[in-house]
Every structure is written in structure tokens, then in C-alpha cells.
XYZ file of C-alpha atoms in Angstrom:
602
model
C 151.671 108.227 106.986
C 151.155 107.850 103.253
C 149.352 104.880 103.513
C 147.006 107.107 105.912
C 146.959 109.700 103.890
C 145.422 107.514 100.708
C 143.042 105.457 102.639
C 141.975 108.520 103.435
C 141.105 109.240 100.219
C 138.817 106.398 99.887
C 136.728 107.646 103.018
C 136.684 111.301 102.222
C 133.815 111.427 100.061
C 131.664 111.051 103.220
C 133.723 113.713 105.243
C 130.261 115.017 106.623
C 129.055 111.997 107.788
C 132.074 110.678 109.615
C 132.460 114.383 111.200
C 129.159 114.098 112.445
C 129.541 110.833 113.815
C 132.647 112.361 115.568
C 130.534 115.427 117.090
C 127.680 112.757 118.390
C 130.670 111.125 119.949
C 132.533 114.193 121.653
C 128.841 114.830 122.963
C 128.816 111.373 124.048
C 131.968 111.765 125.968
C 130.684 115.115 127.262
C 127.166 113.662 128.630
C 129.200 111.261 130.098
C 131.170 113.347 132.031
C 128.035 115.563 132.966
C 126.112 112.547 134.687
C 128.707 112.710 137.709
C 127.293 116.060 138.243
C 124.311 115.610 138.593
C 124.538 112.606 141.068
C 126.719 114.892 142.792
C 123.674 117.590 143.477
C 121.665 114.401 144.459
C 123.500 113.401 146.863
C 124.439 116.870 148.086
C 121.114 118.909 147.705
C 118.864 115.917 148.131
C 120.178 112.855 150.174
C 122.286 114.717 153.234
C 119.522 117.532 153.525
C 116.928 114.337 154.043
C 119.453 113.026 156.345
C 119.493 116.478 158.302
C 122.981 116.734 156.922
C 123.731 120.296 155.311
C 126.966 120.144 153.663
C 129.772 122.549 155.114
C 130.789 123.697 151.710
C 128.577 124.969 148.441
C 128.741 122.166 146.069
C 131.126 122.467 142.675
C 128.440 120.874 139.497
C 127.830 122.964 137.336
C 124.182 122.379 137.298
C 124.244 124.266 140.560
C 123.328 127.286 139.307
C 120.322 126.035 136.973
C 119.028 124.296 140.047
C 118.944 126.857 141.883
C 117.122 128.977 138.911
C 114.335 126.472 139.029
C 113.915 125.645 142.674
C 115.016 128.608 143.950
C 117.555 129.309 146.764
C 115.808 127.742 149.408
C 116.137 124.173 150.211
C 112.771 122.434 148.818
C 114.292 118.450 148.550
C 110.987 117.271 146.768
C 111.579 119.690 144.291
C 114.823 119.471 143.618
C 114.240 115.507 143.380
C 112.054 115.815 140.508
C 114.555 118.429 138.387
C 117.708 116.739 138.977
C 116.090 113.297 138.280
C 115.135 114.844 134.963
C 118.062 116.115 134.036
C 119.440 113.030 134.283
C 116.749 111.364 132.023
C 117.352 113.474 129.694
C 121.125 113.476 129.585
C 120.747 109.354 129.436
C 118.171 109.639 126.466
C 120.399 111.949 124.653
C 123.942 109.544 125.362
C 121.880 106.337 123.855
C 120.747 108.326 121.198
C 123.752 109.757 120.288
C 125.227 106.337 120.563
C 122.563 104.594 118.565
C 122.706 107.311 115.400
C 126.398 107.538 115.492
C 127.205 103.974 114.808
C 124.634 103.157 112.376
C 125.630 106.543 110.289
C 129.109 105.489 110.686
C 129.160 101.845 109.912
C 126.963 102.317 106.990
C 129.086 105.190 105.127
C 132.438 102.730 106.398
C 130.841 99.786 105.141
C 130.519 101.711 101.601
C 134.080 103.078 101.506
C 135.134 99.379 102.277
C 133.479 98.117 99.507
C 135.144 100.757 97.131
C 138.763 99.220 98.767
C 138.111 96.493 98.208
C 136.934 96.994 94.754
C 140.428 98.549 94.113
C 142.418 95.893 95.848
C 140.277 93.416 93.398
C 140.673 95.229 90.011
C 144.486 96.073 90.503
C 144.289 91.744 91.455
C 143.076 91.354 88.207
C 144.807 93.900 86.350
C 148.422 93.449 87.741
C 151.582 91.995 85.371
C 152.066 88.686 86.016
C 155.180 89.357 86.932
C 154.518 91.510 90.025
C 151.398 88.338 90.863
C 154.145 85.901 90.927
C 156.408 87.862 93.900
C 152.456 87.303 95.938
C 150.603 83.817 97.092
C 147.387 83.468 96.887
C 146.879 83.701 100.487
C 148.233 86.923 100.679
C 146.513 88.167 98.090
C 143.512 87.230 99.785
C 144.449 88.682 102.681
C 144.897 92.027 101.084
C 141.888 91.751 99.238
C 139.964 90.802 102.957
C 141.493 91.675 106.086
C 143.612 94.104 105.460
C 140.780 96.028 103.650
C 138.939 95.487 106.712
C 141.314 96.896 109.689
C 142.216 99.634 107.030
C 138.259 100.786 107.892
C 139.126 100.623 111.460
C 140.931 102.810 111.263
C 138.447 105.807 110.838
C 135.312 103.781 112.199
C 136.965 102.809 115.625
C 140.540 103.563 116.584
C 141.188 106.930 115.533
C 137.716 108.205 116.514
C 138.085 106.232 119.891
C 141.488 107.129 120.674
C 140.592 110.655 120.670
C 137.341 110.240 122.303
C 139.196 108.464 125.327
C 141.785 111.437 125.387
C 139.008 114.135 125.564
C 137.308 112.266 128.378
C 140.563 112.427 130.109
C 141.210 115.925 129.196
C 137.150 116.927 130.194
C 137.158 114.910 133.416
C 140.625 116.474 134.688
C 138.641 119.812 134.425
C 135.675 118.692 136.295
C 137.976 117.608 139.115
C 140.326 120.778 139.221
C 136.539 122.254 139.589
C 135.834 119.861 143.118
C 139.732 121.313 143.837
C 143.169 121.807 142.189
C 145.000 119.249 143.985
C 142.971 116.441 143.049
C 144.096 117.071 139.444
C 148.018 116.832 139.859
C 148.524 113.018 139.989
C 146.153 111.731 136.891
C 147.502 114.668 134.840
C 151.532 113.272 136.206
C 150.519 109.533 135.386
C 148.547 110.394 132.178
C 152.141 111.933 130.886
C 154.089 108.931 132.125
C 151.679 106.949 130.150
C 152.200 109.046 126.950
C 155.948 108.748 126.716
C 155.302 104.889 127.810
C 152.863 104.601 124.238
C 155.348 106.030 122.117
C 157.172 102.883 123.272
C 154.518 100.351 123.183
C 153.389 101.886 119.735
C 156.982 101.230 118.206
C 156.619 97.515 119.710
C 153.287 96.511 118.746
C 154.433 97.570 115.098
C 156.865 94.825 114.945
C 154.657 92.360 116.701
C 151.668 92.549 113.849
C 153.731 92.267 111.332
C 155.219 89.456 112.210
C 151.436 87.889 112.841
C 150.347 89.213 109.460
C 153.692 87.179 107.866
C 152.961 83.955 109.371
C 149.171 84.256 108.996
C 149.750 84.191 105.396
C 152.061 81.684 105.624
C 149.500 79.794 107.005
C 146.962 80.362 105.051
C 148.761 79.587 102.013
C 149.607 76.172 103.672
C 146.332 75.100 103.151
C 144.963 76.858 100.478
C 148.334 75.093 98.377
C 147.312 71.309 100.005
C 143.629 71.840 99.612
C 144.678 72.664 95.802
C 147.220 69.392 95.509
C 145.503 66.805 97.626
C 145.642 64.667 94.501
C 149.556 65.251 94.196
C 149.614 64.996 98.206
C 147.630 61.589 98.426
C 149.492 60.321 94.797
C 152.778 60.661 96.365
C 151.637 59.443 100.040
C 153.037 62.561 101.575
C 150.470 63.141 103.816
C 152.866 62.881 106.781
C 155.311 65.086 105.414
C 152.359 67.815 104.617
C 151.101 67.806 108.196
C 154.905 68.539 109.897
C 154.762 71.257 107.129
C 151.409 72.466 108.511
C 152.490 71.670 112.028
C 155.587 74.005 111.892
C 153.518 77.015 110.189
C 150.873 76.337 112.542
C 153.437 76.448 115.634
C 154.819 80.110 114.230
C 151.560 81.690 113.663
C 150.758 80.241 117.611
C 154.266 81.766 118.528
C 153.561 85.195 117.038
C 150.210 85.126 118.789
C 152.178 84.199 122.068
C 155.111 87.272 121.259
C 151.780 89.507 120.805
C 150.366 87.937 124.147
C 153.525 88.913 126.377
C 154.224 92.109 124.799
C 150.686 93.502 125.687
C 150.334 91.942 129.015
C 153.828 93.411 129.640
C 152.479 97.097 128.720
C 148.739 96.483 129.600
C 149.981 95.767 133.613
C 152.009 98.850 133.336
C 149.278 101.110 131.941
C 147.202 99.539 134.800
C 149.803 100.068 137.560
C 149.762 104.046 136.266
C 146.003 103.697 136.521
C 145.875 102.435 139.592
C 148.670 104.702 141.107
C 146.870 108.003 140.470
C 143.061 105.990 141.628
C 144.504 104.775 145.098
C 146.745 108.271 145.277
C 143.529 110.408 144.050
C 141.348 108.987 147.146
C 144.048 109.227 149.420
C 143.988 112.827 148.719
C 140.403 113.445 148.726
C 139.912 111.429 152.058
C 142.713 114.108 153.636
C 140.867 117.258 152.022
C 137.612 115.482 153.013
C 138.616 115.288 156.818
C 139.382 119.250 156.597
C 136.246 119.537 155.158
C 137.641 120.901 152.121
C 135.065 118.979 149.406
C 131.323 117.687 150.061
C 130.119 114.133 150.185
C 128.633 114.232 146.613
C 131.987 115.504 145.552
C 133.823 113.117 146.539
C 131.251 110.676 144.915
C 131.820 112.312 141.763
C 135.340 112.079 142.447
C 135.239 108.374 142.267
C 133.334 108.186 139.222
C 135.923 111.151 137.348
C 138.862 108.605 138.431
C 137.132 106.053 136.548
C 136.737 108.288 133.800
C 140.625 109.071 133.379
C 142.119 105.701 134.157
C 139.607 103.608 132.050
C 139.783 105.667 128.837
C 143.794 105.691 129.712
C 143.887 101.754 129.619
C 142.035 101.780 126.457
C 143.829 104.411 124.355
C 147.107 101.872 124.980
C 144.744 99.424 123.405
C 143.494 101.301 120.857
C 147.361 102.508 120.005
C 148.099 98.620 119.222
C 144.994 98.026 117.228
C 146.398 101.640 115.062
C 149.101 99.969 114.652
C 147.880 96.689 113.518
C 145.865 98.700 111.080
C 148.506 100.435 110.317
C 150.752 97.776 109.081
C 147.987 96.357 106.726
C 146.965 99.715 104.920
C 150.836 99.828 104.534
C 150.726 96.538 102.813
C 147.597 97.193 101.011
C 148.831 100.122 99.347
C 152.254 99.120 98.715
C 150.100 96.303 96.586
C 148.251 98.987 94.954
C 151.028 101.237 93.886
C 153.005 98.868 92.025
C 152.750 100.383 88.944
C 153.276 97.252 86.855
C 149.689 96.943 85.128
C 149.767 96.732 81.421
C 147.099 99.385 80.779
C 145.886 101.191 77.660
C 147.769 104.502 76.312
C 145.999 107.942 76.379
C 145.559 107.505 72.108
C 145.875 103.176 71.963
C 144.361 102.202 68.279
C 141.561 99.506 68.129
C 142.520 96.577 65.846
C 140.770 96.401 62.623
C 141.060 93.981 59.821
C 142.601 90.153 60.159
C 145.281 89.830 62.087
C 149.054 89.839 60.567
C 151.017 88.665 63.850
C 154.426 89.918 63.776
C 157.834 89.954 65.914
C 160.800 92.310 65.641
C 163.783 91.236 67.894
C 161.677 90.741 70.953
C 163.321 90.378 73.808
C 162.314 90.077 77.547
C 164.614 89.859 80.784
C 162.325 89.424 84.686
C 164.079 90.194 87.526
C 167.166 90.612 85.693
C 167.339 87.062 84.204
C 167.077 87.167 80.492
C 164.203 85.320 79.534
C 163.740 85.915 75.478
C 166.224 87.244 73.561
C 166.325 88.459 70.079
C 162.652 86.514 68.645
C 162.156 87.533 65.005
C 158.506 86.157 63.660
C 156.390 87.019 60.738
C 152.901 85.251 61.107
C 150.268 86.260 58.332
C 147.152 85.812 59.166
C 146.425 81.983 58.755
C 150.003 80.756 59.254
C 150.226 77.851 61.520
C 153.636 78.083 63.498
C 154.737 75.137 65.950
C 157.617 76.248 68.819
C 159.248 73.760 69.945
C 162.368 73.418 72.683
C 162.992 71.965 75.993
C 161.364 72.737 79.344
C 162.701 76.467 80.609
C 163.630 77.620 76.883
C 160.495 79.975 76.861
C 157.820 78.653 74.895
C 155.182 79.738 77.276
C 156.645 83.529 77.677
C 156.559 83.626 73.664
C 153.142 83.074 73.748
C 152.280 85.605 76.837
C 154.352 88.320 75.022
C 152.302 88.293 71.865
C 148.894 87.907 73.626
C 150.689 90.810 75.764
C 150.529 89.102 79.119
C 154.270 90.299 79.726
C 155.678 93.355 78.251
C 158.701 93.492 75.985
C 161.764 94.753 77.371
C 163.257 94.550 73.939
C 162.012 94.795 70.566
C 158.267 94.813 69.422
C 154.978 93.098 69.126
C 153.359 94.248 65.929
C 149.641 93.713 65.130
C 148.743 95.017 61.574
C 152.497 97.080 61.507
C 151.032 98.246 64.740
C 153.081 98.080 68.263
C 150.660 96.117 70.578
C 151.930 98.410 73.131
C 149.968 101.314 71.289
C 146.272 99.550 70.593
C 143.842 98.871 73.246
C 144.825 95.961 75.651
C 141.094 94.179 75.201
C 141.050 94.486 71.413
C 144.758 92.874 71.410
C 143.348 89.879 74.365
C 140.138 89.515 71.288
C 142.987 88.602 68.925
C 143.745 85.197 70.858
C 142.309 81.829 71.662
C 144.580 80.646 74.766
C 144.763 77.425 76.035
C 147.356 77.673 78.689
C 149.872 75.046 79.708
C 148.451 75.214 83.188
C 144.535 74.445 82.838
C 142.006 76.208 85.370
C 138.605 75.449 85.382
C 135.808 77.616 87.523
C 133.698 75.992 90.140
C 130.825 75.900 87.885
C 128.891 73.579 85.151
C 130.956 71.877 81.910
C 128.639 74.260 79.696
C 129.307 77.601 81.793
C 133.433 76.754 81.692
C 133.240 76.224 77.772
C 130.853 79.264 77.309
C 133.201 81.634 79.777
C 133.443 84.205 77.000
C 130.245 84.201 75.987
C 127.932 83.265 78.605
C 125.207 83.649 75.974
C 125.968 81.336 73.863
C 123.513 78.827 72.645
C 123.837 74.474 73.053
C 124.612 74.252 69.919
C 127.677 76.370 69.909
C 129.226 74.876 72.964
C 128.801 71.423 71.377
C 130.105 72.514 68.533
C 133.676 73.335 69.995
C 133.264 70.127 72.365
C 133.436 68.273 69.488
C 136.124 69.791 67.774
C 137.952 69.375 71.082
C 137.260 65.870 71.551
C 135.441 66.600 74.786
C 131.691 65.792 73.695
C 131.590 61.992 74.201
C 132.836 62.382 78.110
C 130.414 64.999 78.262
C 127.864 63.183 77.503
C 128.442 59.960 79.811
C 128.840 62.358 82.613
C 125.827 62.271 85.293
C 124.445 65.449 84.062
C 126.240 66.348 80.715
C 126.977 69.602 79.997
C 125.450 70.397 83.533
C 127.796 68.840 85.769
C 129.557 70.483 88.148
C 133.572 70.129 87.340
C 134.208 71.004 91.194
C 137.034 73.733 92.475
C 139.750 74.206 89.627
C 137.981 71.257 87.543
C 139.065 68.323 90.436
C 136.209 65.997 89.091
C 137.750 65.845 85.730
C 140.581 64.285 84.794
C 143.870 65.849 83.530
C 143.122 65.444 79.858
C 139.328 65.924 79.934
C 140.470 69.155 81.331
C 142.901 69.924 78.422
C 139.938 69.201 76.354
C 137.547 71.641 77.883
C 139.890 73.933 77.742
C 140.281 73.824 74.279
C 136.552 74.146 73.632
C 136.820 77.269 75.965
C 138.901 78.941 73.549
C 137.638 77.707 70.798
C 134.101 79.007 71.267
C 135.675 82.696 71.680
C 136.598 82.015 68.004
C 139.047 84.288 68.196
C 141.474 84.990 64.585
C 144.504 83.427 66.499
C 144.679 80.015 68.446
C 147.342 80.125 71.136
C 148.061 76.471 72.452
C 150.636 75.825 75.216
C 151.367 72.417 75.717
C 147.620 71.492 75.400
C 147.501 67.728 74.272
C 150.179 66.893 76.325
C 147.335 64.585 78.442
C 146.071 63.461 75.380
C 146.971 60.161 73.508
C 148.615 60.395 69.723
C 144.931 59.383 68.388
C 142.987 61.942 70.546
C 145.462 64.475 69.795
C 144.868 63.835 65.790
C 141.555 63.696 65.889
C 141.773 67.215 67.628
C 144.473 68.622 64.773
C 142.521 67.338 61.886
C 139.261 68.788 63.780
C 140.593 72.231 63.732
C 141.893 72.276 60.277
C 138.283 71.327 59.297
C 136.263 73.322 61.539
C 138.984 76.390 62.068
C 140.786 76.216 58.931
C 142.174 79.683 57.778
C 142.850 81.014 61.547
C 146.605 81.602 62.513
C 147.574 78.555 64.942
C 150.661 78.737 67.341
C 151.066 75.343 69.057
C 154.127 75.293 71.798
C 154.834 71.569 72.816
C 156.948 69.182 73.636
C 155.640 66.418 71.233
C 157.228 66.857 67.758
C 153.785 65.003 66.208
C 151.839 68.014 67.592
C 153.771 70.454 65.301
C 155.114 68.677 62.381
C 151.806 69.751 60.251
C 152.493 73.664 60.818
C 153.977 75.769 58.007
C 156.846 76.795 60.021
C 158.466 75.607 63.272
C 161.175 77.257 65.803
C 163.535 75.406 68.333
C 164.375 77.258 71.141
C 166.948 76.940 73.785
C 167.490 78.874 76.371
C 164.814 81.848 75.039
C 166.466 82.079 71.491
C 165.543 80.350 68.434
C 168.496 77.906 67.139
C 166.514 76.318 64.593
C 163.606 76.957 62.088
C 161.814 76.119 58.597
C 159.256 73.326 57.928
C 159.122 69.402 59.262
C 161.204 68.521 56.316
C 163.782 71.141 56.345
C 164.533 71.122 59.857
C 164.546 67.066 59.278
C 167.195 67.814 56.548
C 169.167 69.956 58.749
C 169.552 66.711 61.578
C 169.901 69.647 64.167
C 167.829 69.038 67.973
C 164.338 68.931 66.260
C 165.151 65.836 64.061
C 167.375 64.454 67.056
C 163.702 65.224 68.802
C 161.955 63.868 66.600
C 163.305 60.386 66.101
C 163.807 59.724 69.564
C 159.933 60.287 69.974
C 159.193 58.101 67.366
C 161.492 55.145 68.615
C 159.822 55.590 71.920
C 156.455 54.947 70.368
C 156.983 52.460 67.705
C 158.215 50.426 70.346
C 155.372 51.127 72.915
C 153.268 50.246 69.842
């Protein structure tokens, strides 16, 4: 109920409008149930009088007595014609209007509170630790962002509103009938509690069921969304086969689910019927006997019929409207259990803007996710301008070095200093200004070269974007391309290759000109000569700026001022090319090997 309780909260602010829409709907329900009355003076004050017929017993509708206001007490059938043929005009006007400005009040203030969901499930999206992102795929992210945002508004657009609707036309048309006579009533009201204690059941069930289709939906979905991604890696390794039994199998659980769903509300939907039909065929039964004695007119017992209709229908479709609940039910849980992870790296009440050039610094930093130790004990002093080159194998850390300081992760240990200043206490976009990031794992929007390099500043002008092309190396490609600068790189950059999308990426961050250049890994496409011509490029145009280069290539750091080793997320080495090249630790053992390797490709 907590998830309730806070979608709630998003729909509130139109309180009015949605209790309005749920009085047009109540008087829905109740013009509903009026229309049986007045067919039943038709057929009783109008149809057997014309017949010659004039029923034994005083009919029960409660338009009775207005009729008889208007017409008076003698039988005039013309008369009575005409009244009781507008008073049902005008109680079918007023249902279809009611219907008509119910819905379109109600799915336009829904719509709106969707939106604002949605805009919630987005921001905490793009908010959230990275940490928390990594425990989600994609495809249920987008699920949360989409459909469960959607059956959340169900909720309070259709199946709470509807359930209730169908239980006060049950509760409305059991008093017209105790009103034709008592007995009549006894076996709906019996079945309608059999059915009550049989949803409580059926609720429980459908729970289970819907989650279970939610899981392998996403699993699904992030089937393809994954392969639509990696086709290259997918056709490169001819795995096609092997991708389409994967699909296959996900594909044949998400059918299952559907088929679990299938039997468990055909199971429940025949019993709800049976109830249904039990008190319909037991209802007439009983009226035909109390008919016989003469006990209820003909245009009660027409009534009759339609009332039965009018409990058994709306009792079918409250056991469908308790599964949908509890469909919705399970997403708003998910939703919000999405939303209240309260992992997002925000600003403090009183967080300090950054003034000044940056002086980078590192005091015993250490960080541990999910309980595995992941930095331990980093000690760093970067002046502004320093260029520092890390260095170590694949797992040692390099890449969570360079999210701590650009605050991506949080410390669990120790502290990132800006200025003497915890980054923890200034404000998140000032410290995000601070850094240039060119991340090991490139991503490129669905959009023109120009607009990717210019992401930071969409206003930027040609010359400035081929200013940091060039300085990446990227403006000669560029240039051959169809269209330049305006071609389309396709989803995630797919129509470039692997280094012309290192290199774009570098003229990305470049471009932001921000006082620190983070680089993970980002000439590892590149050739030695490109990779020069990029190094010498930015000690040119970008001299002066702090530099942190992670990589795997000794060449790409043996130019910075100071460079760290690490192994296993602690630094076992450090001090300049020569020094560490003096010490013959695992950086020179690095370094030769490299160098064999391409002297003799050479």
C-alpha cells in the first residue's frame, strides 16, 4: 500500500477533478439502473393496458408516483406514452453525457499526472549512482520509465474507479429488486459473497502471475535491445545461431508466463461465471414461481431480467478489474522501489561553488561496491596543470579513479579535495565543469558529427568544433565523410568506426574546455602515430590544463610528470618515466615488453 499511497501523491493535485469524474460515474451507474424502471412502467402502464391487460398488482418503479402526478390516476395510455418516453430521453442524454465529460476530464488531468511520473522516473534515471544503474538493464529501465508509469495511471483512471462503480451497481440493483420483492434478492446477494471470498484468492494469484510476466518481459526486451546494440560483435563472431536459441528461450518464457496468466484467469473467470450464472438461472426460476402466484407484474419481471444483468455483469468484471489492480499494482511497486533508492549523489543544503583553477587532490581514498573493495588507500596531489598517467592491468581500477574524482562514485574512504575543499561539500555541476571525460566506453547520440562534438555547447560556432576536431585528429575523416560535419553517426555512433569514435569523443570533451582532461583508455583504437599527433596536439593547443590519462599503453603516459601503477585498486608504483624505469618494477617490465612487441611489428 505504500506504493499506492505515493502514486497517489502524484495524482492528488487534481483531487477535484478526479472526484468529479467519480460523481459523473456513480450517476452513470445510477441512470443506469433507473432505465429498467422506466421500461418497467412501459410495459406495465402502457403495453398490457393496450393489450386490455390490467396488471393484478400496482407496479414497484419508482417513477410510479411522478407518473401518476403528471397523468393523473386514471389510465390515459397516450399520455403516459409521451412522459415515460421522455423520461427515458432524458435519462439516456444525461448517461452519454455524463460518460462523454467524465472521460475526457479524467484522461486529460491522468494524462498530466503521467507525464509528471514519468518525469520523476526520468530524472532519478539520470540522476541515480552508477552503482545502483548497474543492478538495472536497460530494458527495465525502460520499462519503468514506460509501462509501468502507464498501468500506475490505471490505477486511478480505470480500475479503482471501475471496480467500485461495478460494486455500487451491484449494491443499487440488489435494492431495486428487494423493491419488485425480497426474495428475489437472497441468491445474487449469497453468490456476490461467494465471489468476494473467491477474489481475495484470485487477487493473491494474479499477483504472482504479473510479476512473473513483468520479469520475463524485461528479459525479453533486453534480449534485443543488447543484440540490436552488438550486431557488429554478433555478425564478427558468426554467432547468429547461438543469439537466436538465446532469443528463442526468452521468447518461449515470456509465451509461458502469458500461457500461466491464460489458465489462471480462465480457471477463475469460469468460476466467477458459474456464480453468475447460478444466481441468473436461480433468480428467474424464482420470479417465474412468484410470477405464477401473481406475486410481481409483467414489467417487473422485465426489469428483473435486466437487474440480473446488472449484478452478474459488473460481478464478472470487478474479478477482472481485481487482476488488472494487481498488475498495476506490481509495477507502481517496482516503480517506486526504483525511485526510493536513495543512492543519488546530490548537492548539500550549504555545497560551495568552485572558484579559482583547479588544485586536484586525494587523501587516502578509498571505495568498496557491494562489499568488494574496489580502491584502497589512493593518495594524489595534482596542481593545477600537472599531467598524471595511471597505469595497471585490466580490473586494478583505473576507470573508478577517474569516476571518483569527477565524483561519479562516492568515496567510502578518504576524500576528494578541490581547492582544500571536499567535493562532497561543493555543488555536484560546478565539480562535473571541472572535467573533460573521455570515457573508456565511447557513446555517441543518434545525431550529426557537429551536434556530438558540440554536446556541451550546442551553441558553439564551426570554427570551434573544428578546432577540437583537429586537435583530436578527427577533422580529415570528417571531412571525406558524405556530409562532413553533418552526417549522421547512426544509434551509439554504428557508422563510425571504433577509433573515429575515440576521436570524436575526444573533440567532445575537448570543446567543453574544461581545466581538467580526464582520458580513460582513449587512444587505445588509435595507431602510435595518430595517438602522437593527438599528445603533441594537446600540449600545443591545451597546454597548462591538468591531464589524467589511464591506459594500458605505456607510450600514452610516459610524457606526464608523474605516473601510478596500480594493482588490484592500490598504487604499487609511482614517480616519472625515468624513475619508475630505474626502479625495473611492473611499469618498466610494461614498458619493454611493449616496445619489443612493436619494434618487431615495425
Amino acid at each position: 500500500m505504500d506504493a499506492f499511497w505515493q502514486a497517489w501523491g502524484y495524482f492528488k493535485k487534481h483531487w477535484f477533478v478526479f472526484f468529479l469524474c467519480f460523481l459523473l460515474g456513480c450517476s452513470w451507474i445510477l441512470i443506469t439502473q433507473l432505465m429498467p424502471q422506466a421500461v418497467q412502467l412501459i410495459v406495465d402502464e402502457v403495453i398490457m393496458p393496450a393489450l386490455g391487460k390490467v396488471p393484478e398488482k400496482q407496479s414497484s418503479s419508482i417513477f410510479l408516483p411522478l407518473l401518476k402526478s403528471i397523468v393523473g390516476q386514471e389510465s390515459n395510455i397516450t399520455k403516459s406514452l409521451i412522459v415515460l418516453i421522455v423520461i427515458f430521453a432524458v435519462l439516456v442524454f444525461y448517461r452519454h453525457f455524463a460518460h462523454y465529460v467524465r472521460w475526457n476530464l479524467g484522461h486529460s488531468k491522468a494524462v498530466d499526472c503521467e507525464k509528471d511520473l514519468r518525469n520523476t522516473a526520468f530524472k532519478k534515471i539520470i540522476t541515480q549512482n552508477s552503482i545502483v544503474l548497474n543492478r538495472y538493464t536497460s530494458g527495465e529501465l525502460l520499462s519503468i520509465a514506460q509501462s509501468d508509469v502507464v498501468m500506475v495511471k490505471d490505477i486511478f483512471l480505470h480500475y479503482l474507479p471501475l471496480s467500485f462503480e461495478n460494486f455500487l451497481s451491484v449494491i443499487i440493483a440488489s435494492f431495486f429488486i428487494t423493491r419488485i420483492h425480497w426474495a428475489l434478492a437472497i441468491l445474487p446477494i449469497t453468490v456476490g459473497v461467494a465471489m468476494a471470498f473467491t477474489a481475495r484468492i484470485y487477487m493473491k494469484s494474479m499477483r504472482g502471475v504479473y510479476n512473473n510476466i513483468r520479469n520475463r518481459s524485461i528479459e525479453l526486451n533486453s534480449c534485443v535491445q543488447e543484440n540490436i546494440n552488438g550486431i557488429r560483435i554478433v555478425k564478427a563472431y558468426a554467432a547468429e545461431a547461438q543469439e537466436i536459441k538465446k532469443f528463442d528461450e526468452r521468447n518461449e518464457n515470456y509465451k509461458n508466463s502469458y500461457f500461466n496468466h491464460t489458465k489462471v484467469w480462465s480457471r477463475y473467470t469460469a468460476i466467477f461465471s458459474s456464480f453468475s450464472q447460478v444466481a441468473y438461472l436461480g433468480s428467474i426460476i424464482i420470479t417465474i414461481f412468484l410470477g405464477v402466484k401473481g406475486q410481481i407484474t409483467v414489467g417487473e419481471f422485465s426489469s428483473f431480467v435486466a437487474y440480473i444483468g446488472l449484478i452478474t455483469n459488473p460481478l464478472v468484471n470487478m474479478s477482472n478489474n481485481i487482476g488488472q489492480l494487481q498488475q498495476s499494482m506490481v509495477c507502481a511497486n517496482r516503480l517506486f522501489t526504483f525511485i526510493n533508492t536513495n543512492n543519488v549523489i546530490t548537492d548539500k543544503p550549504n555545497a560551495k561553488s568552485i572558484k579559482g583553477e583547479p588544485h586536484l587532490s586525494l587523501d587516502g581514498v578509498g571505495l568498496t561496491i557491494d562489499s568488494k573493495p574496489i580502491l584502497k588507500d589512493i593518495t594524489l596531489d595534482l596542481p593545477y596543470g600537472k599531467r598524471l598517467g595511471i597505469m595497471g592491468k585490466t580490473g586494478s581500477g583505473k576507470s573508478s579513479l577517474l569516476k571518483i574524482m569527477s565524483r561519479f562514485y562516492e568515496t567510502t574512504q578518504g576524500a576528494v579535495r578541490i581547492n582544500g575543499t571536499d567535493i562532497k561539500n561543493q555543488k555536484l555541476d560546478d565539480v562535473r565543469r571541472q572535467f573533460g571525460f573521455v570515457m573508456q566506453d565511447v557513446f555517441l547520440f543518434s545525431n550529426t558529427i557537429d551536434s556530438n562534438i558540440a554536446f556541451y555547447n550546442p551553441d558553439a560556432n564551426d570554427e570551434e568544433v573544428i578546432k577540437a576536431a583537429k586537435v583530436a585528429q578527427a577533422h580529415d575523416f570528417i571531412t571525406k565523410m558524405p556530409q562532413g560535419y553533418s552526417t549522421i553517426v547512426g544509434e551509439r555512433g554504428v557508422g563510425l568506426s571504433g577509433g573515429q569514435k575515440q576521436r570524436v569523443s575526444i573533440a567532445r570533451a575537448l570543446l567543453k574546455n574544461a581545466p581538467i582532461l580526464l582520458l580513460d583508455d582513449a587512444t587505445s583504437a588509435l595507431d602510435l602515430e595518430t595517438e602522437n599527433k593527438i599528445v603533441k596536439a594537446l600540449n600545443s593547443e591545451y597546454s597548462g590544463k591538468t591531464l589524467i590519462i589511464a591506459a594500458h599503453r605505456a607510450a600514452s603516459v610516459r610524457f606526464c610528470d608523474e605516473i601510478i601503477y596500480l594493482e588490484n585498486g592500490e598504487i604499487v608504483e609511482r614517480g616519472t618515466h625515468e624513475e619508475l624505469m630505474r626502479l625495473k618494477g611492473r611499469y618498466a617490465d610494461v614498458y619493454k615488453k611493449q616496445q619489443a612487441t612493436f619494434q618487431e611489428i615495425s
